[in-house]
PDB file of N, CA and C in Angstrom:
ATOM      1  N   MET P 943    -159.713-125.629 151.206  1.00  0.00           N
ATOM      2  CA  MET P 943    -159.459-126.847 152.231  1.00  0.00           C
ATOM      3  C   MET P 943    -159.117-126.098 153.371  1.00  0.00           C
ATOM      4  N   ASP P 944    -159.643-126.115 154.752  1.00  0.00           N
ATOM      5  CA  ASP P 944    -159.186-124.943 155.568  1.00  0.00           C
ATOM      6  C   ASP P 944    -158.536-126.154 156.076  1.00  0.00           C
ATOM      7  N   THR P 945    -156.992-125.833 156.626  1.00  0.00           N
ATOM      8  CA  THR P 945    -155.918-126.412 156.875  1.00  0.00           C
ATOM      9  C   THR P 945    -155.828-126.217 157.962  1.00  0.00           C
ATOM     10  N   MET P 946    -155.923-124.755 158.451  1.00  0.00           N
ATOM     11  CA  MET P 946    -155.680-124.536 159.849  1.00  0.00           C
ATOM     12  C   MET P 946    -156.715-125.255 160.707  1.00  0.00           C
ATOM     13  N   ARG P 947    -158.038-125.732 160.487  1.00  0.00           N
ATOM     14  CA  ARG P 947    -159.099-126.403 161.135  1.00  0.00           C
ATOM     15  C   ARG P 947    -158.576-127.568 161.939  1.00  0.00           C
ATOM     16  N   TYR P 948    -158.009-128.076 159.796  1.00  0.00           N
ATOM     17  CA  TYR P 948    -157.402-129.572 160.889  1.00  0.00           C
ATOM     18  C   TYR P 948    -156.311-129.591 161.423  1.00  0.00           C
ATOM     19  N   LYS P 949    -155.862-128.409 161.039  1.00  0.00           N
ATOM     20  CA  LYS P 949    -154.457-128.643 162.173  1.00  0.00           C
ATOM     21  C   LYS P 949    -154.881-128.725 163.514  1.00  0.00           C
ATOM     22  N   ALA P 950    -155.710-127.390 163.795  1.00  0.00           N
ATOM     23  CA  ALA P 950    -156.137-127.015 165.088  1.00  0.00           C
ATOM     24  C   ALA P 950    -157.176-128.606 165.114  1.00  0.00           C
ATOM     25  N   LEU P 951    -157.377-129.308 164.956  1.00  0.00           N
ATOM     26  CA  LEU P 951    -158.359-130.858 164.924  1.00  0.00           C
ATOM     27  C   LEU P 951    -157.488-131.782 165.738  1.00  0.00           C
ATOM     28  N   LEU P 952    -156.268-131.660 164.133  1.00  0.00           N
ATOM     29  CA  LEU P 952    -155.369-132.849 165.138  1.00  0.00           C
ATOM     30  C   LEU P 952    -154.248-132.483 166.100  1.00  0.00           C
ATOM     31  N   GLU P 953    -154.496-131.216 166.683  1.00  0.00           N
ATOM     32  CA  GLU P 953    -153.649-130.782 167.725  1.00  0.00           C
ATOM     33  C   GLU P 953    -154.032-130.779 169.141  1.00  0.00           C
ATOM     34  N   GLY P 954    -155.795-130.765 169.053  1.00  0.00           N
ATOM     35  CA  GLY P 954    -156.652-131.105 169.438  1.00  0.00           C
ATOM     36  C   GLY P 954    -156.518-132.997 170.185  1.00  0.00           C
ATOM     37  N   ARG P 955    -157.215-133.072 169.392  1.00  0.00           N
ATOM     38  CA  ARG P 955    -157.232-134.690 169.699  1.00  0.00           C
ATOM     39  C   ARG P 955    -155.357-135.553 169.907  1.00  0.00           C
ATOM     40  N   LYS P 956    -154.209-134.411 169.591  1.00  0.00           N
ATOM     41  CA  LYS P 956    -153.385-135.169 170.482  1.00  0.00           C
ATOM     42  C   LYS P 956    -153.379-134.397 171.251  1.00  0.00           C
ATOM     43  N   ALA P 957    -153.327-134.067 171.605  1.00  0.00           N
ATOM     44  CA  ALA P 957    -153.815-133.173 173.503  1.00  0.00           C
ATOM     45  C   ALA P 957    -154.585-134.536 174.812  1.00  0.00           C
ATOM     46  N   GLU P 958    -155.336-134.426 173.835  1.00  0.00           N
ATOM     47  CA  GLU P 958    -156.278-135.515 174.289  1.00  0.00           C
ATOM     48  C   GLU P 958    -155.775-136.689 174.350  1.00  0.00           C
ATOM     49  N   ILE P 959    -155.011-137.516 173.426  1.00  0.00           N
ATOM     50  CA  ILE P 959    -154.799-138.514 173.371  1.00  0.00           C
ATOM     51  C   ILE P 959    -153.210-138.512 174.902  1.00  0.00           C
ATOM     52  N   LEU P 960    -152.119-137.428 174.823  1.00  0.00           N
ATOM     53  CA  LEU P 960    -151.384-137.427 175.432  1.00  0.00           C
ATOM     54  C   LEU P 960    -151.836-137.430 176.869  1.00  0.00           C
ATOM     55  N   THR P 961    -153.175-136.967 177.452  1.00  0.00           N
ATOM     56  CA  THR P 961    -153.313-136.819 178.606  1.00  0.00           C
ATOM     57  C   THR P 961    -153.923-137.848 178.839  1.00  0.00           C
ATOM     58  N   ARG P 962    -154.576-139.012 177.893  1.00  0.00           N
ATOM     59  CA  ARG P 962    -154.910-140.215 178.323  1.00  0.00           C
ATOM     60  C   ARG P 962    -153.831-140.906 178.728  1.00  0.00           C
ATOM     61  N   LEU P 963    -152.588-140.682 177.715  1.00  0.00           N
ATOM     62  CA  LEU P 963    -151.672-141.593 177.554  1.00  0.00           C
ATOM     63  C   LEU P 963    -151.319-141.256 179.403  1.00  0.00           C
ATOM     64  N   GLN P 964    -150.773-140.494 180.258  1.00  0.00           N
ATOM     65  CA  GLN P 964    -150.259-140.414 181.267  1.00  0.00           C
ATOM     66  C   GLN P 964    -151.313-140.947 182.181  1.00  0.00           C
ATOM     67  N   LYS P 965    -152.513-140.754 182.044  1.00  0.00           N
ATOM     68  CA  LYS P 965    -153.342-141.165 182.945  1.00  0.00           C
ATOM     69  C   LYS P 965    -152.579-143.099 182.710  1.00  0.00           C
ATOM     70  N   ILE P 966    -152.502-143.165 181.598  1.00  0.00           N
ATOM     71  CA  ILE P 966    -152.257-145.484 181.645  1.00  0.00           C
ATOM     72  C   ILE P 966    -151.078-145.379 182.348  1.00  0.00           C
ATOM     73  N   ASP P 967    -150.248-143.966 182.209  1.00  0.00           N
ATOM     74  CA  ASP P 967    -149.276-144.756 182.776  1.00  0.00           C
ATOM     75  C   ASP P 967    -149.283-144.322 184.316  1.00  0.00           C
ATOM     76  N   THR P 968    -149.808-143.084 185.095  1.00  0.00           N
ATOM     77  CA  THR P 968    -149.918-143.174 186.210  1.00  0.00           C
ATOM     78  C   THR P 968    -150.509-144.918 186.951  1.00  0.00           C
ATOM     79  N   ASP P 969    -151.936-145.241 186.322  1.00  0.00           N
ATOM     80  CA  ASP P 969    -152.296-146.475 186.429  1.00  0.00           C
ATOM     81  C   ASP P 969    -151.574-148.254 186.707  1.00  0.00           C
ATOM     82  N   LEU P 970    -150.418-147.995 185.422  1.00  0.00           N
ATOM     83  CA  LEU P 970    -149.664-148.572 185.316  1.00  0.00           C
ATOM     84  C   LEU P 970    -148.324-148.294 187.045  1.00  0.00           C
ATOM     85  N   GLY P 971    -148.305-147.896 186.575  1.00  0.00           N
ATOM     86  CA  GLY P 971    -147.141-147.095 188.144  1.00  0.00           C
ATOM     87  C   GLY P 971    -147.782-147.182 189.443  1.00  0.00           C
ATOM     88  N   ARG P 972    -148.729-147.919 189.659  1.00  0.00           N
ATOM     89  CA  ARG P 972    -149.772-148.286 190.512  1.00  0.00           C
ATOM     90  C   ARG P 972    -149.036-148.890 191.780  1.00  0.00           C
ATOM     91  N   THR P 973    -149.117-149.325 193.011  1.00  0.00           N
ATOM     92  CA  THR P 973    -148.682-150.008 193.982  1.00  0.00           C
ATOM     93  C   THR P 973    -149.931-150.850 193.847  1.00  0.00           C
ATOM     94  N   ARG P 974    -148.988-152.111 193.713  1.00  0.00           N
ATOM     95  CA  ARG P 974    -150.261-152.868 193.503  1.00  0.00           C
ATOM     96  C   ARG P 974    -150.992-153.941 195.461  1.00  0.00           C
ATOM     97  N   ASN P 975    -152.003-154.458 194.418  1.00  0.00           N
ATOM     98  CA  ASN P 975    -152.683-154.727 195.403  1.00  0.00           C
ATOM     99  C   ASN P 975    -151.679-156.180 196.179  1.00  0.00           C
ATOM    100  N   PRO P 976    -151.847-156.633 197.594  1.00  0.00           N
ATOM    101  CA  PRO P 976    -150.914-157.839 198.443  1.00  0.00           C
ATOM    102  C   PRO P 976    -151.643-158.899 197.759  1.00  0.00           C
ATOM    103  N   ASP P 977    -153.819-158.598 197.900  1.00  0.00           N
ATOM    104  CA  ASP P 977    -154.020-160.111 197.255  1.00  0.00           C
ATOM    105  C   ASP P 977    -153.977-160.988 196.573  1.00  0.00           C
ATOM    106  N   SER P 978    -153.577-162.030 196.363  1.00  0.00           N
ATOM    107  CA  SER P 978    -153.299-162.165 194.860  1.00  0.00           C
ATOM    108  C   SER P 978    -154.288-162.844 193.457  1.00  0.00           C
ATOM    109  N   GLN P 979    -155.661-163.025 193.994  1.00  0.00           N
ATOM    110  CA  GLN P 979    -156.764-162.586 193.748  1.00  0.00           C
ATOM    111  C   GLN P 979    -156.799-161.245 192.603  1.00  0.00           C
ATOM    112  N   ASP P 980    -156.860-160.097 193.935  1.00  0.00           N
ATOM    113  CA  ASP P 980    -156.523-158.960 193.012  1.00  0.00           C
ATOM    114  C   ASP P 980    -155.787-158.466 192.038  1.00  0.00           C
ATOM    115  N   ARG P 981    -154.655-159.074 192.114  1.00  0.00           N
ATOM    116  CA  ARG P 981    -153.916-159.136 191.770  1.00  0.00           C
ATOM    117  C   ARG P 981    -153.512-159.289 190.400  1.00  0.00           C
ATOM    118  N   ALA P 982    -154.011-160.652 190.419  1.00  0.00           N
ATOM    119  CA  ALA P 982    -154.612-161.212 188.964  1.00  0.00           C
ATOM    120  C   ALA P 982    -155.391-159.986 187.774  1.00  0.00           C
ATOM    121  N   MET P 983    -156.270-159.360 188.665  1.00  0.00           N
ATOM    122  CA  MET P 983    -156.957-158.907 188.010  1.00  0.00           C
ATOM    123  C   MET P 983    -156.461-157.858 187.962  1.00  0.00           C
ATOM    124  N   GLU P 984    -156.176-157.264 188.479  1.00  0.00           N
ATOM    125  CA  GLU P 984    -154.722-156.086 187.901  1.00  0.00           C
ATOM    126  C   GLU P 984    -154.275-156.169 186.387  1.00  0.00           C
ATOM    127  N   ALA P 985    -153.625-156.870 186.701  1.00  0.00           N
ATOM    128  CA  ALA P 985    -152.357-157.737 185.603  1.00  0.00           C
ATOM    129  C   ALA P 985    -153.190-157.609 184.480  1.00  0.00           C
ATOM    130  N   GLU P 986    -154.420-158.637 184.331  1.00  0.00           N
ATOM    131  CA  GLU P 986    -155.769-158.193 183.222  1.00  0.00           C
ATOM    132  C   GLU P 986    -156.146-156.685 182.800  1.00  0.00           C
ATOM    133  N   ASN P 987    -156.237-156.151 183.702  1.00  0.00           N
ATOM    134  CA  ASN P 987    -156.413-155.000 183.403  1.00  0.00           C
ATOM    135  C   ASN P 987    -155.122-153.998 182.209  1.00  0.00           C
ATOM    136  N   ASP P 988    -153.580-154.218 183.407  1.00  0.00           N
ATOM    137  CA  ASP P 988    -153.173-153.811 182.835  1.00  0.00           C
ATOM    138  C   ASP P 988    -152.411-153.990 181.403  1.00  0.00           C
ATOM    139  N   GLU P 989    -152.753-155.236 181.042  1.00  0.00           N
ATOM    140  CA  GLU P 989    -151.814-155.641 179.329  1.00  0.00           C
ATOM    141  C   GLU P 989    -153.427-154.975 178.628  1.00  0.00           C
ATOM    142  N   VAL P 990    -155.117-154.794 179.192  1.00  0.00           N
ATOM    143  CA  VAL P 990    -155.673-153.932 177.963  1.00  0.00           C
ATOM    144  C   VAL P 990    -155.164-152.060 178.555  1.00  0.00           C
ATOM    145  N   LEU P 991    -154.807-152.217 179.366  1.00  0.00           N
ATOM    146  CA  LEU P 991    -154.231-150.051 179.435  1.00  0.00           C
ATOM    147  C   LEU P 991    -153.259-150.767 179.066  1.00  0.00           C
ATOM    148  N   GLU P 992    -152.056-151.080 178.496  1.00  0.00           N
ATOM    149  CA  GLU P 992    -150.833-151.275 177.662  1.00  0.00           C
ATOM    150  C   GLU P 992    -151.894-150.951 176.297  1.00  0.00           C
ATOM    151  N   GLU P 993    -152.448-151.342 175.924  1.00  0.00           N
ATOM    152  CA  GLU P 993    -152.870-152.461 174.506  1.00  0.00           C
ATOM    153  C   GLU P 993    -153.100-150.797 174.165  1.00  0.00           C
ATOM    154  N   PHE P 994    -154.347-150.477 174.941  1.00  0.00           N
ATOM    155  CA  PHE P 994    -154.783-149.061 174.756  1.00  0.00           C
ATOM    156  C   PHE P 994    -153.759-147.673 174.671  1.00  0.00           C
ATOM    157  N   GLY P 995    -152.190-147.738 174.814  1.00  0.00           N
ATOM    158  CA  GLY P 995    -151.269-146.908 175.269  1.00  0.00           C
ATOM    159  C   GLY P 995    -150.929-146.990 173.904  1.00  0.00           C
ATOM    160  N   HIS P 996    -150.673-148.495 172.935  1.00  0.00           N
ATOM    161  CA  HIS P 996    -150.263-148.685 171.679  1.00  0.00           C
ATOM    162  C   HIS P 996    -150.778-147.957 170.720  1.00  0.00           C
ATOM    163  N   VAL P 997    -152.361-147.814 171.304  1.00  0.00           N
ATOM    164  CA  VAL P 997    -153.215-148.070 169.668  1.00  0.00           C
ATOM    165  C   VAL P 997    -153.012-146.536 170.005  1.00  0.00           C
ATOM    166  N   GLY P 998    -153.480-145.903 171.205  1.00  0.00           N
ATOM    167  CA  GLY P 998    -152.192-144.299 171.274  1.00  0.00           C
ATOM    168  C   GLY P 998    -151.028-143.655 170.512  1.00  0.00           C
ATOM    169  N   SER P 999    -150.439-144.628 170.612  1.00  0.00           N
ATOM    170  CA  SER P 999    -148.636-143.933 170.025  1.00  0.00           C
ATOM    171  C   SER P 999    -149.058-144.015 168.931  1.00  0.00           C
ATOM    172  N   ASP P1000    -150.040-144.685 168.634  1.00  0.00           N
ATOM    173  CA  ASP P1000    -149.982-145.371 167.023  1.00  0.00           C
ATOM    174  C   ASP P1000    -150.350-143.525 166.347  1.00  0.00           C
ATOM    175  N   GLU P1001    -151.617-143.620 167.210  1.00  0.00           N
ATOM    176  CA  GLU P1001    -152.485-142.461 166.486  1.00  0.00           C
ATOM    177  C   GLU P1001    -151.244-141.316 166.761  1.00  0.00           C
ATOM    178  N   ILE P1002    -150.354-140.943 167.623  1.00  0.00           N
ATOM    179  CA  ILE P1002    -150.210-139.788 167.663  1.00  0.00           C
ATOM    180  C   ILE P1002    -149.274-139.693 167.019  1.00  0.00           C
ATOM    181  N   LYS P1003    -147.974-141.171 166.465  1.00  0.00           N
ATOM    182  CA  LYS P1003    -147.190-140.556 165.314  1.00  0.00           C
ATOM    183  C   LYS P1003    -148.078-140.613 163.718  1.00  0.00           C
ATOM    184  N   ALA P1004    -149.495-140.987 163.660  1.00  0.00           N
ATOM    185  CA  ALA P1004    -150.147-140.270 162.563  1.00  0.00           C
ATOM    186  C   ALA P1004    -150.514-138.868 162.601  1.00  0.00           C
ATOM    187  N   ILE P1005    -150.506-138.805 163.873  1.00  0.00           N
ATOM    188  CA  ILE P1005    -151.123-137.311 163.585  1.00  0.00           C
ATOM    189  C   ILE P1005    -150.225-135.891 163.379  1.00  0.00           C
ATOM    190  N   ASP P1006    -149.122-136.373 164.027  1.00  0.00           N
ATOM    191  CA  ASP P1006    -147.254-136.191 164.032  1.00  0.00           C
ATOM    192  C   ASP P1006    -147.472-136.544 162.165  1.00  0.00           C
ATOM    193  N   ALA P1007    -147.772-136.846 161.615  1.00  0.00           N
ATOM    194  CA  ALA P1007    -147.768-137.840 160.003  1.00  0.00           C
ATOM    195  C   ALA P1007    -148.205-135.689 159.568  1.00  0.00           C
ATOM    196  N   ALA P1008    -149.564-136.071 159.585  1.00  0.00           N
ATOM    197  CA  ALA P1008    -150.494-134.781 159.561  1.00  0.00           C
ATOM    198  C   ALA P1008    -149.859-133.739 159.233  1.00  0.00           C
ATOM    199  N   LEU P1009    -149.790-133.797 161.220  1.00  0.00           N
ATOM    200  CA  LEU P1009    -149.290-132.224 160.968  1.00  0.00           C
ATOM    201  C   LEU P1009    -148.072-131.588 160.068  1.00  0.00           C
ATOM    202  N   GLN P1010    -147.409-132.940 160.124  1.00  0.00           N
ATOM    203  CA  GLN P1010    -146.187-132.332 159.235  1.00  0.00           C
ATOM    204  C   GLN P1010    -146.347-132.262 157.898  1.00  0.00           C
ATOM    205  N   ARG P1011    -147.692-133.186 157.287  1.00  0.00           N
ATOM    206  CA  ARG P1011    -147.844-132.513 156.021  1.00  0.00           C
ATOM    207  C   ARG P1011    -148.978-131.152 155.614  1.00  0.00           C
ATOM    208  N   VAL P1012    -149.557-131.257 156.684  1.00  0.00           N
ATOM    209  CA  VAL P1012    -149.864-129.402 156.786  1.00  0.00           C
ATOM    210  C   VAL P1012    -148.233-128.406 156.939  1.00  0.00           C
ATOM    211  N   ALA P1013    -147.647-128.603 157.608  1.00  0.00           N
ATOM    212  CA  ALA P1013    -146.582-127.591 157.728  1.00  0.00           C
ATOM    213  C   ALA P1013    -145.807-127.957 156.154  1.00  0.00           C
ATOM    214  N   ASP P1014    -145.948-128.609 155.927  1.00  0.00           N
ATOM    215  CA  ASP P1014    -145.242-128.881 154.080  1.00  0.00           C
ATOM    216  C   ASP P1014    -145.920-128.060 153.429  1.00  0.00           C
ATOM    217  N   GLY P1015    -148.005-128.203 153.323  1.00  0.00           N
ATOM    218  CA  GLY P1015    -148.921-127.856 152.307  1.00  0.00           C
ATOM    219  C   GLY P1015    -149.149-129.041 151.101  1.00  0.00           C
ATOM    220  N   THR P1016    -148.900-130.183 152.195  1.00  0.00           N
ATOM    221  CA  THR P1016    -149.115-131.549 151.257  1.00  0.00           C
ATOM    222  C   THR P1016    -150.372-132.604 151.473  1.00  0.00           C
ATOM    223  N   PHE P1017    -151.130-131.690 153.200  1.00  0.00           N
ATOM    224  CA  PHE P1017    -152.203-131.631 153.679  1.00  0.00           C
ATOM    225  C   PHE P1017    -153.453-132.256 152.640  1.00  0.00           C
ATOM    226  N   GLY P1018    -153.751-132.979 152.557  1.00  0.00           N
ATOM    227  CA  GLY P1018    -155.096-133.151 152.111  1.00  0.00           C
ATOM    228  C   GLY P1018    -154.968-134.277 150.950  1.00  0.00           C
ATOM    229  N   VAL P1019    -153.662-134.338 150.205  1.00  0.00           N
ATOM    230  CA  VAL P1019    -152.983-134.884 149.385  1.00  0.00           C
ATOM    231  C   VAL P1019    -152.808-136.660 149.181  1.00  0.00           C
ATOM    232  N   CYS P1020    -153.129-137.184 148.556  1.00  0.00           N
ATOM    233  CA  CYS P1020    -153.247-138.530 149.328  1.00  0.00           C
ATOM    234  C   CYS P1020    -151.178-139.477 148.956  1.00  0.00           C
ATOM    235  N   VAL P1021    -150.320-139.532 149.880  1.00  0.00           N
ATOM    236  CA  VAL P1021    -149.011-139.581 149.519  1.00  0.00           C
ATOM    237  C   VAL P1021    -149.011-140.712 148.629  1.00  0.00           C
ATOM    238  N   LYS P1022    -150.051-141.976 148.352  1.00  0.00           N
ATOM    239  CA  LYS P1022    -149.507-142.746 147.144  1.00  0.00           C
ATOM    240  C   LYS P1022    -150.483-142.580 146.366  1.00  0.00           C
ATOM    241  N   CYS P1023    -151.019-141.560 145.785  1.00  0.00           N
ATOM    242  CA  CYS P1023    -151.042-141.251 144.152  1.00  0.00           C
ATOM    243  C   CYS P1023    -151.801-140.364 144.128  1.00  0.00           C
ATOM    244  N   GLY P1024    -151.250-139.492 145.110  1.00  0.00           N
ATOM    245  CA  GLY P1024    -151.905-137.162 145.227  1.00  0.00           C
ATOM    246  C   GLY P1024    -152.730-137.169 144.869  1.00  0.00           C
ATOM    247  N   ASP P1025    -153.522-137.800 143.876  1.00  0.00           N
ATOM    248  CA  ASP P1025    -155.440-137.069 144.483  1.00  0.00           C
ATOM    249  C   ASP P1025    -155.825-136.390 145.593  1.00  0.00           C
ATOM    250  N   ASP P1026    -156.639-135.434 145.838  1.00  0.00           N
ATOM    251  CA  ASP P1026    -157.179-134.952 146.583  1.00  0.00           C
ATOM    252  C   ASP P1026    -157.480-136.167 147.474  1.00  0.00           C
ATOM    253  N   ILE P1027    -157.738-136.183 148.617  1.00  0.00           N
ATOM    254  CA  ILE P1027    -158.517-136.966 150.267  1.00  0.00           C
ATOM    255  C   ILE P1027    -159.542-136.376 149.788  1.00  0.00           C
ATOM    256  N   ALA P1028    -160.653-136.654 150.150  1.00  0.00           N
ATOM    257  CA  ALA P1028    -162.439-136.097 149.977  1.00  0.00           C
ATOM    258  C   ALA P1028    -162.087-135.380 151.514  1.00  0.00           C
ATOM    259  N   GLU P1029    -162.776-134.689 151.240  1.00  0.00           N
ATOM    260  CA  GLU P1029    -163.306-133.621 153.060  1.00  0.00           C
ATOM    261  C   GLU P1029    -164.143-134.498 153.516  1.00  0.00           C
ATOM    262  N   GLU P1030    -164.712-135.638 153.311  1.00  0.00           N
ATOM    263  CA  GLU P1030    -165.451-136.493 154.057  1.00  0.00           C
ATOM    264  C   GLU P1030    -164.232-137.689 154.380  1.00  0.00           C
ATOM    265  N   ARG P1031    -163.525-138.142 154.318  1.00  0.00           N
ATOM    266  CA  ARG P1031    -162.725-138.586 154.858  1.00  0.00           C
ATOM    267  C   ARG P1031    -161.736-137.945 155.566  1.00  0.00           C
ATOM    268  N   LEU P1032    -161.285-136.799 155.451  1.00  0.00           N
ATOM    269  CA  LEU P1032    -160.925-136.068 155.890  1.00  0.00           C
ATOM    270  C   LEU P1032    -161.616-135.847 157.737  1.00  0.00           C
ATOM    271  N   GLU P1033    -162.779-135.731 157.498  1.00  0.00           N
ATOM    272  CA  GLU P1033    -163.469-135.111 158.242  1.00  0.00           C
ATOM    273  C   GLU P1033    -163.647-136.494 159.401  1.00  0.00           C
ATOM    274  N   ALA P1034    -163.829-137.354 159.228  1.00  0.00           N
ATOM    275  CA  ALA P1034    -163.917-139.488 159.701  1.00  0.00           C
ATOM    276  C   ALA P1034    -161.943-139.199 160.697  1.00  0.00           C
ATOM    277  N   VAL P1035    -161.398-138.862 159.787  1.00  0.00           N
ATOM    278  CA  VAL P1035    -160.729-139.398 159.818  1.00  0.00           C
ATOM    279  C   VAL P1035    -158.858-138.402 159.535  1.00  0.00           C
ATOM    280  N   PRO P1036    -159.145-137.547 159.819  1.00  0.00           N
ATOM    281  CA  PRO P1036    -158.062-136.257 160.066  1.00  0.00           C
ATOM    282  C   PRO P1036    -156.484-136.565 159.157  1.00  0.00           C
ATOM    283  N   TYR P1037    -155.675-137.723 160.349  1.00  0.00           N
ATOM    284  CA  TYR P1037    -154.839-137.464 160.056  1.00  0.00           C
ATOM    285  C   TYR P1037    -154.345-138.792 158.749  1.00  0.00           C
ATOM    286  N   THR P1038    -155.562-139.176 158.182  1.00  0.00           N
ATOM    287  CA  THR P1038    -154.805-139.993 156.954  1.00  0.00           C
ATOM    288  C   THR P1038    -154.941-140.191 156.033  1.00  0.00           C
ATOM    289  N   PRO P1039    -153.332-140.537 155.315  1.00  0.00           N
ATOM    290  CA  PRO P1039    -152.530-139.955 154.393  1.00  0.00           C
ATOM    291  C   PRO P1039    -152.968-140.752 153.157  1.00  0.00           C
ATOM    292  N   PHE P1040    -154.382-141.247 152.858  1.00  0.00           N
ATOM    293  CA  PHE P1040    -154.859-141.889 151.579  1.00  0.00           C
ATOM    294  C   PHE P1040    -156.070-141.574 151.668  1.00  0.00           C
ATOM    295  N   CYS P1041    -155.959-141.356 149.970  1.00  0.00           N
ATOM    296  CA  CYS P1041    -157.601-141.459 149.827  1.00  0.00           C
ATOM    297  C   CYS P1041    -158.732-142.592 150.139  1.00  0.00           C
ATOM    298  N   LYS P1042    -159.508-142.561 149.795  1.00  0.00           N
ATOM    299  CA  LYS P1042    -160.411-143.472 150.388  1.00  0.00           C
ATOM    300  C   LYS P1042    -159.938-144.630 148.870  1.00  0.00           C
ATOM    301  N   THR P1043    -159.556-144.699 147.331  1.00  0.00           N
ATOM    302  CA  THR P1043    -159.359-145.895 146.655  1.00  0.00           C
ATOM    303  C   THR P1043    -158.289-146.392 147.090  1.00  0.00           C
ATOM    304  N   CYS P1044    -156.882-145.227 147.736  1.00  0.00           N
ATOM    305  CA  CYS P1044    -155.827-146.312 147.792  1.00  0.00           C
ATOM    306  C   CYS P1044    -155.806-146.909 149.255  1.00  0.00           C
ATOM    307  N   ALA P1045    -156.503-146.243 150.422  1.00  0.00           N
ATOM    308  CA  ALA P1045    -156.912-146.926 151.561  1.00  0.00           C
ATOM    309  C   ALA P1045    -157.879-148.510 151.263  1.00  0.00           C
ATOM    310  N   ALA P1046    -158.518-148.362 150.658  1.00  0.00           N
ATOM    311  CA  ALA P1046    -159.238-149.344 149.874  1.00  0.00           C
ATOM    312  C   ALA P1046    -158.003-151.207 149.490  1.00  0.00           C
ATOM    313  N   ASP P1047    -157.038-150.005 148.787  1.00  0.00           N
ATOM    314  CA  ASP P1047    -156.503-151.103 148.046  1.00  0.00           C
ATOM    315  C   ASP P1047    -155.596-151.744 149.057  1.00  0.00           C
ATOM    316  N   LEU P1048    -154.726-150.783 149.905  1.00  0.00           N
ATOM    317  CA  LEU P1048    -154.126-151.368 151.459  1.00  0.00           C
ATOM    318  C   LEU P1048    -154.852-152.505 152.356  1.00  0.00           C
ATOM    319  N   HIS P1049    -156.545-152.903 152.043  1.00  0.00           N
ATOM    320  CA  HIS P1049    -156.613-153.951 152.802  1.00  0.00           C
ATOM    321  C   HIS P1049    -156.447-155.486 151.721  1.00  0.00           C
TER     322      HIS P1049
END
């Protein structure tokens, strides 16, 4: 397994998310429109942005954990059962800590 390729993918994804989170912070910090109808719409939009922010933060935590597994030499090994995680699964979700079987057991 080419862990350095996955490390680069993870670092790239983390950079994308951080950029997106900065944009969200900027949007959330903008000056509010004085019109009450516009403020109501902005409040709804802010709720969506905040949810995106939470999702992005959670993904960064998962990416950081995966990068730590790369550094520890355990990347690609299921943290639950110790089996190898299939390349196809890592291609789809490179920060996953679980093999397909263990991930299915969680749901």
